[in-house]
Coordinates of C-alpha atoms in Angstrom, one line a residue:
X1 CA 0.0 0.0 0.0
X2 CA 0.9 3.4 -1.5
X3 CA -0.1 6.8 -0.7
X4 CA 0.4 7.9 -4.0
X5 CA 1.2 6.3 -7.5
X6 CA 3.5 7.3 -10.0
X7 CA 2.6 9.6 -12.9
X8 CA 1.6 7.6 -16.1
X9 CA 2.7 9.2 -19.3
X10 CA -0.4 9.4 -21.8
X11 CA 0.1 10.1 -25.2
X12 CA -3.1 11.3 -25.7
X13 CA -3.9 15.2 -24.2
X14 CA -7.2 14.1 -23.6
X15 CA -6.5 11.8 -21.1
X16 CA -3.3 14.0 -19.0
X17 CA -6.6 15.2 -16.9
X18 CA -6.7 14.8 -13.1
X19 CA -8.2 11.9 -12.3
X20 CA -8.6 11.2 -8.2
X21 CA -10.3 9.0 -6.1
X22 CA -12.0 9.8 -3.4
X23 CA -11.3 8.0 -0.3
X24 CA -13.2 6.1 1.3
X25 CA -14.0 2.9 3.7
X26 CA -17.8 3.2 2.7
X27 CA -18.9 -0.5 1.6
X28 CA -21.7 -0.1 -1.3
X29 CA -24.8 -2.5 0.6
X30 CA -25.7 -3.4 -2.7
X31 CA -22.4 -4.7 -4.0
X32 CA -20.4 -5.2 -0.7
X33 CA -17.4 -4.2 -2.6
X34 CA -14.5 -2.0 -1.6
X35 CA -12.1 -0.1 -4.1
X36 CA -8.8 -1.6 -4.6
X37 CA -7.2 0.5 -2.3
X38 CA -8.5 2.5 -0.1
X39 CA -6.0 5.5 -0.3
X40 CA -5.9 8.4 -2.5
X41 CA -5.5 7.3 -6.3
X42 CA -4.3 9.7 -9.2
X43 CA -3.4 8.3 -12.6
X44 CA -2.9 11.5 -14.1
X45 CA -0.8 14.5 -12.5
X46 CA -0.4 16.9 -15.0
X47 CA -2.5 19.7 -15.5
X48 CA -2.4 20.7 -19.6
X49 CA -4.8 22.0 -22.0
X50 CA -6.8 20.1 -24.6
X51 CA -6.2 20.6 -27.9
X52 CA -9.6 19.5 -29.5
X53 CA -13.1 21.2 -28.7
X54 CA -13.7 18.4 -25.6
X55 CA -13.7 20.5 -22.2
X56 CA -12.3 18.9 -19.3
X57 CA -16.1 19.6 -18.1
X58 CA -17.2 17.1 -20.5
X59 CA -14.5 14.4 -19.7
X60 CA -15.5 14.4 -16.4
X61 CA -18.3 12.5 -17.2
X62 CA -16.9 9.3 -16.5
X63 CA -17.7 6.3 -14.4
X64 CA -14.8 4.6 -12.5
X65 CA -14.7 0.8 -12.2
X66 CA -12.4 -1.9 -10.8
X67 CA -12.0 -5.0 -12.4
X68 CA -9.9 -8.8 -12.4
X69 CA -9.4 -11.2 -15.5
X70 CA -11.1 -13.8 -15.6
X71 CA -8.3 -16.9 -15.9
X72 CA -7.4 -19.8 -13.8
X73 CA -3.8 -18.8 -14.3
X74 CA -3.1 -16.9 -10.9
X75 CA -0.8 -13.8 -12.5
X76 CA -3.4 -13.2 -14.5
X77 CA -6.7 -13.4 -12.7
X78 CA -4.4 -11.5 -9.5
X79 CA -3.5 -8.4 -11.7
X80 CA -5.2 -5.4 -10.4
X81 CA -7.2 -3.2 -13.0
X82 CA -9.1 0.2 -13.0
X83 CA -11.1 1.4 -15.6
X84 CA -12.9 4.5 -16.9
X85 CA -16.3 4.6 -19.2
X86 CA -16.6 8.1 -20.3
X87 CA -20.3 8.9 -21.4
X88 CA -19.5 11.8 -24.0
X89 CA -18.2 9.3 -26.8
X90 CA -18.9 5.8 -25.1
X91 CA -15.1 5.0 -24.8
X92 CA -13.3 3.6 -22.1
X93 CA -9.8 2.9 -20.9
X94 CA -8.2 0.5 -18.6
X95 CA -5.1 0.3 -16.6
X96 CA -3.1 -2.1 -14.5
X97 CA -2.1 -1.6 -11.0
X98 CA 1.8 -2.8 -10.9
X99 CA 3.7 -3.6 -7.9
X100 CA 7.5 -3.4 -7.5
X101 CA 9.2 -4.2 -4.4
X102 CA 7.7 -3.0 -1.2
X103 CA 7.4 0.0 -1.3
X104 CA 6.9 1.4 -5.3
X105 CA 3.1 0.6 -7.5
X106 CA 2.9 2.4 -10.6
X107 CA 0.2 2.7 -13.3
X108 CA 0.2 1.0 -16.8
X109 CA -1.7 1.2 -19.5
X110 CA -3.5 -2.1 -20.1
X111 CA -6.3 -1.2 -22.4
X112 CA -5.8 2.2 -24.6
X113 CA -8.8 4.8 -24.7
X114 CA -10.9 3.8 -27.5
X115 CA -14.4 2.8 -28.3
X116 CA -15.1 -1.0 -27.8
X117 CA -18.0 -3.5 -28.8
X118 CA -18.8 -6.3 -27.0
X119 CA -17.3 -9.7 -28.4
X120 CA -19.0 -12.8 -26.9
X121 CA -22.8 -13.2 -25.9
X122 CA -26.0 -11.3 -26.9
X123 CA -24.3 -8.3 -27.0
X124 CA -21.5 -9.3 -29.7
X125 CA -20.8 -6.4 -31.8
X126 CA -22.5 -3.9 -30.1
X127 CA -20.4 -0.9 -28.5
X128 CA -20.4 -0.3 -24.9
X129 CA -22.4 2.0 -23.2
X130 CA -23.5 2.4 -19.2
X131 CA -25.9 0.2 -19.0
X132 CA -23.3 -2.5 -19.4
X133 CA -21.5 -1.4 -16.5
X134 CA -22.2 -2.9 -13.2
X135 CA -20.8 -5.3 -10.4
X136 CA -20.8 -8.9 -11.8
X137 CA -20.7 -7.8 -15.5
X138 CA -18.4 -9.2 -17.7
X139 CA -16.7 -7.5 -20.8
X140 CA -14.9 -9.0 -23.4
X141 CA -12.4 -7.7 -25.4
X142 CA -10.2 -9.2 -28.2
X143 CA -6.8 -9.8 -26.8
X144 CA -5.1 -7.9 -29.7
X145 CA -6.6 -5.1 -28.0
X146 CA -4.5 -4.9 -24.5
X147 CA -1.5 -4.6 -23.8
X148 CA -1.0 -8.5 -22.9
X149 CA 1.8 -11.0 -22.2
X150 CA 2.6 -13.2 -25.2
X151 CA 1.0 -16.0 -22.9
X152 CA -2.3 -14.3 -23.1
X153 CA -2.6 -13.6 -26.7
X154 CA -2.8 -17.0 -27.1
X155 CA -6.2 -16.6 -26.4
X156 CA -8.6 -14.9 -29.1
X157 CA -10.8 -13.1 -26.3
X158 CA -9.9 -11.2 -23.1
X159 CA -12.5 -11.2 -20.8
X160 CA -12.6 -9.3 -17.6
X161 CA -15.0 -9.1 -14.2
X162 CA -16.4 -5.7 -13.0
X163 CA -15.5 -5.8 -9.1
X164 CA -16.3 -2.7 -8.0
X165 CA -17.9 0.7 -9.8
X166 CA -18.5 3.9 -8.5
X167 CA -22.1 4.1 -7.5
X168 CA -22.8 7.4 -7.0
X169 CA -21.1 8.6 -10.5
X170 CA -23.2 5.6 -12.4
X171 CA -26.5 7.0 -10.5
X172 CA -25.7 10.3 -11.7
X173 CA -24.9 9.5 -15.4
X174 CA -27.4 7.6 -15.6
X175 CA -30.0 10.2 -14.5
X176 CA -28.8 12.4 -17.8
X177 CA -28.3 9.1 -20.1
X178 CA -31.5 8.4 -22.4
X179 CA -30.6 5.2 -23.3
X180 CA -33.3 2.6 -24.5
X181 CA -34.1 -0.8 -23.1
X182 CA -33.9 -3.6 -26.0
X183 CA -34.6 -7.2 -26.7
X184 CA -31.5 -8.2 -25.9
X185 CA -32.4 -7.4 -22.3
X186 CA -35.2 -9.7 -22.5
X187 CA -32.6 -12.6 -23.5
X188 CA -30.0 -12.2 -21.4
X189 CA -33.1 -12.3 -18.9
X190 CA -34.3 -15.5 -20.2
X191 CA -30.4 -16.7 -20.2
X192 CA -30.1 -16.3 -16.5
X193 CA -33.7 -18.1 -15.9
X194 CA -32.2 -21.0 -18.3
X195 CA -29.3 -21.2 -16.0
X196 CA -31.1 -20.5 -12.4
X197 CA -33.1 -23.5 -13.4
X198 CA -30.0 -25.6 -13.7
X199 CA -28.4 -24.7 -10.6
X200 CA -31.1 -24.8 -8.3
X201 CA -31.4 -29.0 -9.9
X202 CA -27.8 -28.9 -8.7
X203 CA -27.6 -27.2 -5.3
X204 CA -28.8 -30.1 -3.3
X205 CA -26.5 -32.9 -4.9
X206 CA -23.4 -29.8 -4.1
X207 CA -24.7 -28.3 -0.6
X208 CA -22.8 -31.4 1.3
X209 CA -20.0 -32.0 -1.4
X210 CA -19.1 -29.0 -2.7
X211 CA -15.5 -28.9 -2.2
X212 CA -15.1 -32.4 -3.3
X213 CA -17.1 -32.0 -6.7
X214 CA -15.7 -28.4 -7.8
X215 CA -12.0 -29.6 -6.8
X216 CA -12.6 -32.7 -8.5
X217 CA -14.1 -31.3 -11.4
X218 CA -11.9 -28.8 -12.1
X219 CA -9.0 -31.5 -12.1
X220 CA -11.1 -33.7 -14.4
X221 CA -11.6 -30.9 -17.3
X222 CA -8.1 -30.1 -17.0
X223 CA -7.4 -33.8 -18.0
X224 CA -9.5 -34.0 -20.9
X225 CA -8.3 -30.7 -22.2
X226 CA -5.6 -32.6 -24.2
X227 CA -4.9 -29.4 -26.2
X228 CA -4.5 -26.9 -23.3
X229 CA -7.1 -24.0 -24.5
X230 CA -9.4 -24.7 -21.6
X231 CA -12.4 -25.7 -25.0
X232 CA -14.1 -28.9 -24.5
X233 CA -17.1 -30.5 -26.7
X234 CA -20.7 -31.3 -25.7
X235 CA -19.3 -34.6 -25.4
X236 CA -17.0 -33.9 -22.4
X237 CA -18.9 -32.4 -20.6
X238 CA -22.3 -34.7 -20.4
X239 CA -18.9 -37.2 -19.5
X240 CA -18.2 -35.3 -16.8
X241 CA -21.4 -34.5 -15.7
X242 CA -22.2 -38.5 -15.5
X243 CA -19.2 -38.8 -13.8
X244 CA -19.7 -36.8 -10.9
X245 CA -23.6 -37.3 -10.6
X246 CA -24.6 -34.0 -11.5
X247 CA -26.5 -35.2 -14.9
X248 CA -29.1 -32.4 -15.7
X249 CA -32.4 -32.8 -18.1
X250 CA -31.4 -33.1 -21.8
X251 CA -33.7 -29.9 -22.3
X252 CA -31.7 -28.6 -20.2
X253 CA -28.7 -29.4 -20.6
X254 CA -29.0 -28.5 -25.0
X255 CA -30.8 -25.2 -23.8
X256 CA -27.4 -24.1 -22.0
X257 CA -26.0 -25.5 -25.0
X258 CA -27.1 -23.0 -26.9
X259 CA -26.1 -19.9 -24.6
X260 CA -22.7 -21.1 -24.1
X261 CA -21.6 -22.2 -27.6
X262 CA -22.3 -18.7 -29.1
X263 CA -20.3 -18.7 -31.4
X264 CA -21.5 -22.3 -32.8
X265 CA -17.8 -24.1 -33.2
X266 CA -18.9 -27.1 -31.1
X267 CA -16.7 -26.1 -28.3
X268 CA -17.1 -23.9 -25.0
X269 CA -14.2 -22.7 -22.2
X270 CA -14.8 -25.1 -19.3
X271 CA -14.6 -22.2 -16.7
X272 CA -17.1 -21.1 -18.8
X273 CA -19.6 -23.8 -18.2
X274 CA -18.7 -24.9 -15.1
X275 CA -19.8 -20.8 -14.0
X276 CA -22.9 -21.2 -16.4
X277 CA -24.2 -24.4 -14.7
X278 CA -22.8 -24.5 -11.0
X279 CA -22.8 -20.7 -10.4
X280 CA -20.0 -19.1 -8.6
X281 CA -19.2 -17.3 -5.9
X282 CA -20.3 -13.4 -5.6
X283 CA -17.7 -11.0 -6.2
X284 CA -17.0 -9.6 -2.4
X285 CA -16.1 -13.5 -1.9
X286 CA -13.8 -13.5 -4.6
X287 CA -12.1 -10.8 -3.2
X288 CA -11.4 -12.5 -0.3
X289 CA -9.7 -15.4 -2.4
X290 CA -7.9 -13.3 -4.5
X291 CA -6.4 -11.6 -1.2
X292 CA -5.1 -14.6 0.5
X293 CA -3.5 -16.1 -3.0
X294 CA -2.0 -13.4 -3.3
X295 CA -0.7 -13.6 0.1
X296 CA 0.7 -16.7 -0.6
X297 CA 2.4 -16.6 -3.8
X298 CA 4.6 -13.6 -2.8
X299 CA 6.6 -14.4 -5.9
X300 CA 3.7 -13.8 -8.4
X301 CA 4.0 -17.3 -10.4
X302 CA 0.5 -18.5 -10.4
X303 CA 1.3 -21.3 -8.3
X304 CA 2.4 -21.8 -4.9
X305 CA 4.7 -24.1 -3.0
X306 CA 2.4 -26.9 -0.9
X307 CA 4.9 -26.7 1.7
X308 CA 4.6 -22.8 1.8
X309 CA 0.5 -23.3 2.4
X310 CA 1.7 -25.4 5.1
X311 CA 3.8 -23.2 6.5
X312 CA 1.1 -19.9 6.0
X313 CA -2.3 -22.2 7.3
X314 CA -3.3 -21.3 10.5
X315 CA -5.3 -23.7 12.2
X316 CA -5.4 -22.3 16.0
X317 CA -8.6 -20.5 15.6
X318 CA -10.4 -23.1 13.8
X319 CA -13.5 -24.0 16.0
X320 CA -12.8 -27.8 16.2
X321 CA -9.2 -26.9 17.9
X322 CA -11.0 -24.0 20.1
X323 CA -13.7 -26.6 21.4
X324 CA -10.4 -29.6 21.7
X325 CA -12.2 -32.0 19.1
X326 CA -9.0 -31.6 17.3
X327 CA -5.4 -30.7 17.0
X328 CA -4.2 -28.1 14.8
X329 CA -2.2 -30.0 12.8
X330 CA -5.2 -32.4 12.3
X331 CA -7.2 -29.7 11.0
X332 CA -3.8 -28.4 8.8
X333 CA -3.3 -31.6 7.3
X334 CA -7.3 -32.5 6.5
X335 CA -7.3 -29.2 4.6
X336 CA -3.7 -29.9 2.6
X337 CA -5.1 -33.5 1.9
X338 CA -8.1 -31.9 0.3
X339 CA -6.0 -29.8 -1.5
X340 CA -4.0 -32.0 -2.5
X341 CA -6.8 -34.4 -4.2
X342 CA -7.0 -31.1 -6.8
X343 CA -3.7 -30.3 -7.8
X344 CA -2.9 -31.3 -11.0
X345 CA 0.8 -31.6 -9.8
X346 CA 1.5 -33.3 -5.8
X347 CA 4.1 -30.1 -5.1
X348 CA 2.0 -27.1 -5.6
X349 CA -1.4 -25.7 -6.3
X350 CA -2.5 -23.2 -9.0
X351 CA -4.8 -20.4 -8.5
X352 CA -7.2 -22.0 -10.6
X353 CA -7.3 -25.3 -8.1
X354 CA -6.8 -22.5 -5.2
X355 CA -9.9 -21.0 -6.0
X356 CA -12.1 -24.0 -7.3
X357 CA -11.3 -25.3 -3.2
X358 CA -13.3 -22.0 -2.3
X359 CA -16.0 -22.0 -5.0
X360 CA -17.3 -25.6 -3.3
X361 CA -16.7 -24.0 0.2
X362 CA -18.9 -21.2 -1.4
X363 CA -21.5 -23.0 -2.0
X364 CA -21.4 -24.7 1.7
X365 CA -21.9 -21.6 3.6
X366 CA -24.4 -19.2 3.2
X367 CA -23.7 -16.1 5.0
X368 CA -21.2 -13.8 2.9
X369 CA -19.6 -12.7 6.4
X370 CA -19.1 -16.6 7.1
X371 CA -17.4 -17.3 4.3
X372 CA -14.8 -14.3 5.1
X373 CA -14.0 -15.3 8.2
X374 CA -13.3 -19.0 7.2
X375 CA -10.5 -17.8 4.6
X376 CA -9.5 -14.3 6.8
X377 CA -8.9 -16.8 10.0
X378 CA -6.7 -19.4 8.8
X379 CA -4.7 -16.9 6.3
X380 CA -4.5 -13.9 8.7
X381 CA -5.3 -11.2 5.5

């Protein structure tokens, strides 16, 4: 934690405007999502004049939004990013937090001011514009776009998670905006029905197995991904579904089917489905997950060390130790062992196996509070 970040050089005058945000420890009760930081953010330092006829009046109307990539590959879905919408031309913007050493974070650009269409779902090939901004929303982006790791090209699209937005500014904007509902509304309505439906089938068979099923399923896509692009076919996935009991009507399952597979090459990101038919958690869990990975892989690799979890997990507070029903290190080594069961290799765990643990913990606990103090107690973020 900074109290200030470095100055980012923009090419573009239109963008070398002030940009601040305010502090503040106020959690939004609809979102339950903080900023990324909580102290005093400024992207742009330099005061300058524009050159065109755009006032710095009219660039103001922006709305501010935090966001994460969505990837099982921990430096990527760790990266911290903040974005801006501005209203007047329905661009945005997005930049990427960067930490070096200790004590020094600067700004980079990630994604460079332009105007952007949406490239998956209903929405593909429509620009962006504020409705489309919210907690939970996904946008997509082709990865020729940002400014992205060769690793990451490798990947035609580039989708990332809203985490946080500035309510007050989107209340406000949208107040003056006139925009117009559509049908597309309507299906993306009927898309969430189509996969409510699903999951509530499911919640019953995952309420008492959670952990085991998610953990277990994520390891079992991973094997029949021969290829390594995280795409499986219809096939795979009824397999796996059979395999781990969670077999869904074949309505249902071919009604999914068709959200999924939009753009009709037979094959969908299993991330993909598994958050399609399971669910996932809510974003204000996420966090949490992100935090304490982060925590533990100090050395930004994606993966971290078993023997560093062990050395990191905290069992004294657990309740089973505080009431004597167990030692710590029973409770330490029944949580590696779970782990364990996961992890594609017997030495470490990746983010993606890190967090698939906590999506079938997730699903186990219902209070959001709960579920915070069962990762904040053993990992001490």
């Amino acid at each position: 934690m900074i109290d200030h970040l470095s100055r980012a050089v923009i090419s573009d005058p239109e963008q070398n405007l002030a940009i601040e945000r305010r502090e503040s420890d106020h959690i939004l009760p609809d979102s339950k999502m903080t900023p990324l930081r909580f102290r005093k953010r400024t992207l742009h330092e330099t005061k300058i004049r524009t050159h065109s006829t755009l006032t710095e009046n009219v660039l103001s109307h922006k709305l501010q939004f935090d966001g994460r990539i969505i990837s099982r590959n921990g430096r990527d879905a760790c990266r911290e990013l903040i974005g801006f919408f501005f209203t007047h031309d329905q661009s945005l913007t997005i930049y990427e937090y960067r930490q070096f050493g200790k004590n020094r974070t600067i700004v980079l650009p990630f994604i460079q001011k332009s105007i952007y269409s949406h490239q998956c779902g209903r929405r593909k090939g429509k620009q962006y514009r504020l409705g489309d901004f919210y907690v939970g929303a996904t946008l997509t982006f082709l990865s020729s776009d940002a400014s992205l790791p060769e690793n990451m090209k490798e990947n035609t699209f580039l989708k990332l998670r809203i985490t946080y937005i500035d309510q007050i500014a989107l209340d406000s904007l949208k107040t003056a905006s006139m925009e117009q509902e559509d049908d597309i509304i309507i299906q993306e309505t009927n898309d969430r029905l189509v996969f409510k439906a699903i999951q509530d089938v499911l919640k019953e068979k995952l309420h008492k197995r959670g952990v085991r099923i998610l953990t277990g399923l994520g390891k079992y896509f991973q094997q029949l991904d021969k290829e390594g692009n995280g795409l499986l076919d219809k096939a795979d996935f009824k397999q796996a579904l059979k395999v781990f009991h969670l077999e869904v009507s074949e309505k249902d399952f071919e009604s999914a089917w068709l959200i999924l597979d939009d753009n009709g090459n037979g094959k969908v990101d299993y991330g993909e489905f598994k958050r399609g038919i399971i669910g996932e958690m809510n974003e204000y869990r996420k966090s949490y997950v992100r935090k304490a990975f982060m925590k533990l892989d100090f050395n930004k690799t994606g993966s971290v060390p078993i023997i560093n979890i062990r050395k990191c997990y905290c069992a004294k507070k657990h309740s089973q130790v505080i009431s004597g029903h167990s030692t710590e290190e029973e409770i330490k080594s029944s949580f590696l062992e779970t782990l364990k069961v996961a992890c594609s290799k017997s030495d470490e765990v990746s983010y993606g196996e890190f967090e698939d643990y906590y999506e079938g913990l997730s699903i186990e606990i219902i209070d959001d509070e709960d579920f915070v103090t069962v990762l904040r107690t053993p990992w001490g973020i």
